[in-house]
mmCIF file with all atom_site columns, C-alpha atoms in Angstrom:
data_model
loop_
_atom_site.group_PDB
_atom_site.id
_atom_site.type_symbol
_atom_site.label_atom_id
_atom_site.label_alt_id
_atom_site.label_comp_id
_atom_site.label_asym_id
_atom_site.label_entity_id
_atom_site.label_seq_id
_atom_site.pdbx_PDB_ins_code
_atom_site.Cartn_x
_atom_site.Cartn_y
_atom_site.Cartn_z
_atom_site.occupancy
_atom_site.B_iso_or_equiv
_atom_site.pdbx_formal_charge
_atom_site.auth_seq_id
_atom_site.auth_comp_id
_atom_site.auth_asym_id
_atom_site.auth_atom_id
_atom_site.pdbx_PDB_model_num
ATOM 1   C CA . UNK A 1 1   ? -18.844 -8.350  11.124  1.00 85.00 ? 1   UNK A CA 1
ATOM 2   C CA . UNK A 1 2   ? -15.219 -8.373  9.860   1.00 87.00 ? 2   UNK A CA 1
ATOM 3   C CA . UNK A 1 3   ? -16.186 -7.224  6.773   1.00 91.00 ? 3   UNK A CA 1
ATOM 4   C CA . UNK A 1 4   ? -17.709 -4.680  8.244   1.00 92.00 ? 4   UNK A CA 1
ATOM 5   C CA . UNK A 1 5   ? -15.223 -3.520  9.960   1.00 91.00 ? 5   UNK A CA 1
ATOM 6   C CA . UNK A 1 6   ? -12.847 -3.937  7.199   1.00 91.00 ? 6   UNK A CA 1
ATOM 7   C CA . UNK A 1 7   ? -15.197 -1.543  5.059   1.00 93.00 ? 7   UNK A CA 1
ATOM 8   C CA . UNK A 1 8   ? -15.827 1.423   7.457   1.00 93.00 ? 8   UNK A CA 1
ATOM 9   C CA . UNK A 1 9   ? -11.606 1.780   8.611   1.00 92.00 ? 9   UNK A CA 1
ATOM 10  C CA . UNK A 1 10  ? -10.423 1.245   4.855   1.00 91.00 ? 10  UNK A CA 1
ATOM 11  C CA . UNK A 1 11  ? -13.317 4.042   3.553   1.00 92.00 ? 11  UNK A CA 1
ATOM 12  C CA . UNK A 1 12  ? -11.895 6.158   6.552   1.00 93.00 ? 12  UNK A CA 1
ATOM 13  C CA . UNK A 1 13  ? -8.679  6.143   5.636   1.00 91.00 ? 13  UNK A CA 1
ATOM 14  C CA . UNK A 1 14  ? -9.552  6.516   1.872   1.00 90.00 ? 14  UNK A CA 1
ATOM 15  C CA . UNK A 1 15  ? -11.795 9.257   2.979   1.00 93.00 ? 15  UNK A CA 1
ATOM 16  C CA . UNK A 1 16  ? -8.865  10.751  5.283   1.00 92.00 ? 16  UNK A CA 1
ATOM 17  C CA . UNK A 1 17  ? -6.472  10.775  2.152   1.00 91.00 ? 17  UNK A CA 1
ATOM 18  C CA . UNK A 1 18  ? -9.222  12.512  -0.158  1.00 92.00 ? 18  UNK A CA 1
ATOM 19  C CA . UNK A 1 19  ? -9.521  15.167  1.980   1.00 93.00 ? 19  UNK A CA 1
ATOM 20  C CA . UNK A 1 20  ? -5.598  15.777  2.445   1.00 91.00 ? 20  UNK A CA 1
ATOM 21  C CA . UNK A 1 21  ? -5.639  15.490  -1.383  1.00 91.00 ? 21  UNK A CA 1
ATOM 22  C CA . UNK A 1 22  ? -8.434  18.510  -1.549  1.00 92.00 ? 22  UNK A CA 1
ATOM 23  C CA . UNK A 1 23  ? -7.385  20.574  1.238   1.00 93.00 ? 23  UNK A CA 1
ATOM 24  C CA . UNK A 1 24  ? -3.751  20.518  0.811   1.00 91.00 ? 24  UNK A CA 1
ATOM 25  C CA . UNK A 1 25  ? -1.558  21.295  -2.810  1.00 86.00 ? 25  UNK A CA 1
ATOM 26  C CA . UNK A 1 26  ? 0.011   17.997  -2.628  1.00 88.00 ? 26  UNK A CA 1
ATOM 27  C CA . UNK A 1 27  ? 0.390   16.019  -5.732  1.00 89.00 ? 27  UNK A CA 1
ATOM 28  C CA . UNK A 1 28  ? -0.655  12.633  -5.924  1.00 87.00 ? 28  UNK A CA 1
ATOM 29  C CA . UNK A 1 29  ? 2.404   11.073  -6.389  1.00 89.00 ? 29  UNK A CA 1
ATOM 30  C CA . UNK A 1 30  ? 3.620   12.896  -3.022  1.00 93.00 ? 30  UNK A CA 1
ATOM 31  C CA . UNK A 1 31  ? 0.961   11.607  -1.506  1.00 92.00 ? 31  UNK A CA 1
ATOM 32  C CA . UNK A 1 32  ? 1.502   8.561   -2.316  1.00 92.00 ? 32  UNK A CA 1
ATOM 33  C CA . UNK A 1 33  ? 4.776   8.363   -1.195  1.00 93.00 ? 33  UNK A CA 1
ATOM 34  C CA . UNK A 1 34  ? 3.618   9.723   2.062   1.00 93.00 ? 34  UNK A CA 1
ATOM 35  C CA . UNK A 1 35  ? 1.678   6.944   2.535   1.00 92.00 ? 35  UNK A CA 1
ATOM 36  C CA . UNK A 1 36  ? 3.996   3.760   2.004   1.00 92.00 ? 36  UNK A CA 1
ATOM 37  C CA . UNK A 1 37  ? 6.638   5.864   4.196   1.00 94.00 ? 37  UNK A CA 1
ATOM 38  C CA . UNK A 1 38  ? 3.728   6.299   7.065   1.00 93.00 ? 38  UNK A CA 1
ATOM 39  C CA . UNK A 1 39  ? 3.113   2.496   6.685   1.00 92.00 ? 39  UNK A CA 1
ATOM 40  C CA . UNK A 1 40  ? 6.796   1.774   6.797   1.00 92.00 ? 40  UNK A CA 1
ATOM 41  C CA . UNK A 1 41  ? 7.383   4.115   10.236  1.00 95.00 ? 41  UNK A CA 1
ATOM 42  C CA . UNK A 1 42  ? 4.019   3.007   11.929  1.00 93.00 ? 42  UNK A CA 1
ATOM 43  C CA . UNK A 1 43  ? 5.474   -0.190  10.908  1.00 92.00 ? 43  UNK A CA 1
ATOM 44  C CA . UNK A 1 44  ? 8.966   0.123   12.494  1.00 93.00 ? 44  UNK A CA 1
ATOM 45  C CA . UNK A 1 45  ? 7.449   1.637   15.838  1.00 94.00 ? 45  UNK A CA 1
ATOM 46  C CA . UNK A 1 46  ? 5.367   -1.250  15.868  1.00 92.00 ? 46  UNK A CA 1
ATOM 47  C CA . UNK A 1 47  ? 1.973   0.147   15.779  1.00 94.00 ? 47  UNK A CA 1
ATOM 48  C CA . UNK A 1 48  ? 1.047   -0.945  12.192  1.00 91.00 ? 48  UNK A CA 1
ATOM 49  C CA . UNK A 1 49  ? 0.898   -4.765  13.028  1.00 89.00 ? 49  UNK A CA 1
ATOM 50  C CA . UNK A 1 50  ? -1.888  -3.986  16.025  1.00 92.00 ? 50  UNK A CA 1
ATOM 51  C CA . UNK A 1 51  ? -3.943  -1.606  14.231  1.00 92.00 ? 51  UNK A CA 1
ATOM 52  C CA . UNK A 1 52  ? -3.851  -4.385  11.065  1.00 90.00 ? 52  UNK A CA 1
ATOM 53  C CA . UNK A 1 53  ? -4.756  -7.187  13.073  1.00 90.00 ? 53  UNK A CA 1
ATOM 54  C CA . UNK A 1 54  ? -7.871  -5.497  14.554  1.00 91.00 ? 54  UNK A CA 1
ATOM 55  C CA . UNK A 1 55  ? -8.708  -3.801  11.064  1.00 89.00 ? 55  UNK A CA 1
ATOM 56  C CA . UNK A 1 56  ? -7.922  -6.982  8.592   1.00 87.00 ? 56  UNK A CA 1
ATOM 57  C CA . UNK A 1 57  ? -8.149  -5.955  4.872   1.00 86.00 ? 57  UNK A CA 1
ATOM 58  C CA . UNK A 1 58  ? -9.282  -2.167  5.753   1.00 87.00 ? 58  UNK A CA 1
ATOM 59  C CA . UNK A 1 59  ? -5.802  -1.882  6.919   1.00 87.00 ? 59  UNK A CA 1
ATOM 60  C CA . UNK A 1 60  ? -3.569  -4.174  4.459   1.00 84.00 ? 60  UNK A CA 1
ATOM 61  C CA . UNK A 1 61  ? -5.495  -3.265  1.195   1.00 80.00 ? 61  UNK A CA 1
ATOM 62  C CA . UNK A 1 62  ? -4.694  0.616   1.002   1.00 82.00 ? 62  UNK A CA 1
ATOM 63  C CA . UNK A 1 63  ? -0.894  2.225   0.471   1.00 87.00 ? 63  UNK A CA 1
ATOM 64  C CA . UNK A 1 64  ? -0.265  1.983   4.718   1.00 88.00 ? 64  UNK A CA 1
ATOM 65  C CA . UNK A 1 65  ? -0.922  -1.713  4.230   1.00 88.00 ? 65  UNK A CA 1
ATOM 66  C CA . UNK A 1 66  ? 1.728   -1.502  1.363   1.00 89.00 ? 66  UNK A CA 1
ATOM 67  C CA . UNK A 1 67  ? 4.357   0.537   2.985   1.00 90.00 ? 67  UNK A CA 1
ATOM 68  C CA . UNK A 1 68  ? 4.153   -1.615  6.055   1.00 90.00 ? 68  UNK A CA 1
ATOM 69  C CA . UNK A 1 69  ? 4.707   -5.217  4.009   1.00 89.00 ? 69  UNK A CA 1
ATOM 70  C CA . UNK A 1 70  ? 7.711   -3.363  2.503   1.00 90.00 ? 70  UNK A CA 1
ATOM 71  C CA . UNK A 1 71  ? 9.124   -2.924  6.312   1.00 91.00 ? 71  UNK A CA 1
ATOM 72  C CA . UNK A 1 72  ? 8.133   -6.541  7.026   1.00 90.00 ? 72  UNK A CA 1
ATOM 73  C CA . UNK A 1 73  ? 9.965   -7.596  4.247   1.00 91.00 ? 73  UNK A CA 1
ATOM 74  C CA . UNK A 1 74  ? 13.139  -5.493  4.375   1.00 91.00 ? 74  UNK A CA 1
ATOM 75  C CA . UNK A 1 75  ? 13.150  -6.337  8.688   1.00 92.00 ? 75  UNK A CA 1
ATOM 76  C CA . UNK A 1 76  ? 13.024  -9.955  7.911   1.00 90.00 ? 76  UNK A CA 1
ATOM 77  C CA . UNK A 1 77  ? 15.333  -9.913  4.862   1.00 91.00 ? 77  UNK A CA 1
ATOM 78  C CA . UNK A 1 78  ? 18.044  -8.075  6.931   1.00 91.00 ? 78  UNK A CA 1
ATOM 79  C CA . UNK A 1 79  ? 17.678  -10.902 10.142  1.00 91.00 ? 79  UNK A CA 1
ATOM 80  C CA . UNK A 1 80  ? 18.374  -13.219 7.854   1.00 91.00 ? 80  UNK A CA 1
ATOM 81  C CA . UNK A 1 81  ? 20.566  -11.968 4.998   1.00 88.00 ? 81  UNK A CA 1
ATOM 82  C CA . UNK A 1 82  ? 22.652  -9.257  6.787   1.00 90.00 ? 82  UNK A CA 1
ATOM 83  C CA . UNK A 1 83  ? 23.108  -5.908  5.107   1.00 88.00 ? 83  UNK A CA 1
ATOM 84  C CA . UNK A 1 84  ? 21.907  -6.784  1.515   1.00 87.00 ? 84  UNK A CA 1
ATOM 85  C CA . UNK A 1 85  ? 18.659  -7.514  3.097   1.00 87.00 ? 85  UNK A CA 1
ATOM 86  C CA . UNK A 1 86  ? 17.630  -3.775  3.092   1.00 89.00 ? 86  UNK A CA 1
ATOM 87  C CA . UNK A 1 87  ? 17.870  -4.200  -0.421  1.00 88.00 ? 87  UNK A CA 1
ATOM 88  C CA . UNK A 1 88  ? 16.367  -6.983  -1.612  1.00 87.00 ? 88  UNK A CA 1
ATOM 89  C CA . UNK A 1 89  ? 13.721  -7.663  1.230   1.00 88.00 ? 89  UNK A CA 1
ATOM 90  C CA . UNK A 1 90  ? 10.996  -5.310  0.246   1.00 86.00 ? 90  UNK A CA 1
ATOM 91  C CA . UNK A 1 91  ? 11.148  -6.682  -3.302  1.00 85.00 ? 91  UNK A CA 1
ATOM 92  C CA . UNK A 1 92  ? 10.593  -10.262 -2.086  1.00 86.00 ? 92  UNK A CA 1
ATOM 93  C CA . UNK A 1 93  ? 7.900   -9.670  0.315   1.00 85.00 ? 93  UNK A CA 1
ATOM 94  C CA . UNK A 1 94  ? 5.540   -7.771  -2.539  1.00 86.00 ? 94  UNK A CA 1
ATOM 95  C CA . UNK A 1 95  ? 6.589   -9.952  -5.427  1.00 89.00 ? 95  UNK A CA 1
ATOM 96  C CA . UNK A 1 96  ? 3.360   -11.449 -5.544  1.00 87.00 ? 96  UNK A CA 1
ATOM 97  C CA . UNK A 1 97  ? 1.023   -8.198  -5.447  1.00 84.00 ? 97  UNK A CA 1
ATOM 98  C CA . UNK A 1 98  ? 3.331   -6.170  -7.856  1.00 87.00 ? 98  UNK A CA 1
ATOM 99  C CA . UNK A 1 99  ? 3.319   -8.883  -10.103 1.00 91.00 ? 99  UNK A CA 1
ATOM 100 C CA . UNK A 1 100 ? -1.139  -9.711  -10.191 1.00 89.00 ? 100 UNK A CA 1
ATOM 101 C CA . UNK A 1 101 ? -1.265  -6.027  -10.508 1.00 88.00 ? 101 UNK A CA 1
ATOM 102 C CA . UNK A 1 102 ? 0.661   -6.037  -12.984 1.00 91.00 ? 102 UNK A CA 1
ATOM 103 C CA . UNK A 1 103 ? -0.854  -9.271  -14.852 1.00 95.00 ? 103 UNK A CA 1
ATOM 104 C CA . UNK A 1 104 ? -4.861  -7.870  -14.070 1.00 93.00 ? 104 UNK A CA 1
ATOM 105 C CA . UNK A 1 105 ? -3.617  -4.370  -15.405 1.00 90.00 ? 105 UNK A CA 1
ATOM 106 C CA . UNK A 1 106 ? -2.804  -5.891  -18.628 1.00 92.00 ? 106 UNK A CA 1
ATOM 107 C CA . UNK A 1 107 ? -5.368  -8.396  -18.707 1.00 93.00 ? 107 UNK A CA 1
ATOM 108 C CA . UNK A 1 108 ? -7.625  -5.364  -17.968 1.00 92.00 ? 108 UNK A CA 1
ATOM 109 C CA . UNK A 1 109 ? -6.531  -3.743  -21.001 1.00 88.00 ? 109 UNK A CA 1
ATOM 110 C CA . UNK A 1 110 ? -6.650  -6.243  -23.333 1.00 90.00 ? 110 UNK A CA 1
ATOM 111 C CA . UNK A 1 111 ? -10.604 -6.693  -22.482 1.00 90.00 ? 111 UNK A CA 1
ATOM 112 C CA . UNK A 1 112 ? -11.403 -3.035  -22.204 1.00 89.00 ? 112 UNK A CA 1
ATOM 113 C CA . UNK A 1 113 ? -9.068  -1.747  -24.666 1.00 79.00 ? 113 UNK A CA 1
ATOM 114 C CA . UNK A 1 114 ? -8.507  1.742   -23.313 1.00 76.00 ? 114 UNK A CA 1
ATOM 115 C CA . UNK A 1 115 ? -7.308  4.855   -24.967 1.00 77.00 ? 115 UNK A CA 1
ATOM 116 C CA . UNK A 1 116 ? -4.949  7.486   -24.908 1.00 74.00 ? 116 UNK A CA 1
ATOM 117 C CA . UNK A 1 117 ? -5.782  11.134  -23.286 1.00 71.00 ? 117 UNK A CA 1
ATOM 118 C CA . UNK A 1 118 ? -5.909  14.091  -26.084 1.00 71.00 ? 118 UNK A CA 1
#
């Protein structure tokens, strides 16, 4: 059942952001950014962690799941660290997801050798 439920809230939310994407003139890249900063706030005003815990991987896989890792990260960081915390604590909490994307991006290419756009 957690699958599930891990399926229908992460398609809602993917279907939520397609439709501000087709209604709206954003760009993507705004978009983006719109999500990791709603992560990061829902985060902050402590909303983020409930909603996660009840929606597992629907909620931690998609950009809101990303934004609120960064706040995590940066919040813990700055307990422990002092000031230079807000600096270096979002890079240490995501190290490890940056970094496979990064590796199964190039991996990716390698095996499906992809071209340039004309």
């Amino acid at each position: 059942m957690d699958f599930v439920k891990a399926f229908l809230i992460g398609g809602l939310i993917c279907a939520l952001v397609q439709i501000l994407m087709e209604k709206t003139k954003l760009m993507p890249g705004r978009i983006m950014v719109l999500l990791v900063c709603s992560g990061a706030v829902l985060g902050a005003a402590g909303l983020y962690g409930p909603f996660q815990e009840f929606a597992g991987a629907g909620a931690s896989v998609p950009l809101l799941g990303f934004g609120n890792l960064l706040w995590k990260g940066v919040k813990e960081a700055v307990e422990t660290e002092g000031f230079l915390g807000i600096f270096m604590g979002g890079f240490t909490s995501s190290a490890v997801g940056i970094s496979a994307a990064l590796i199964f991006g190039y991996l990716a290419s390698l095996i499906f050798q992809p071209k340039m756009k004309k």
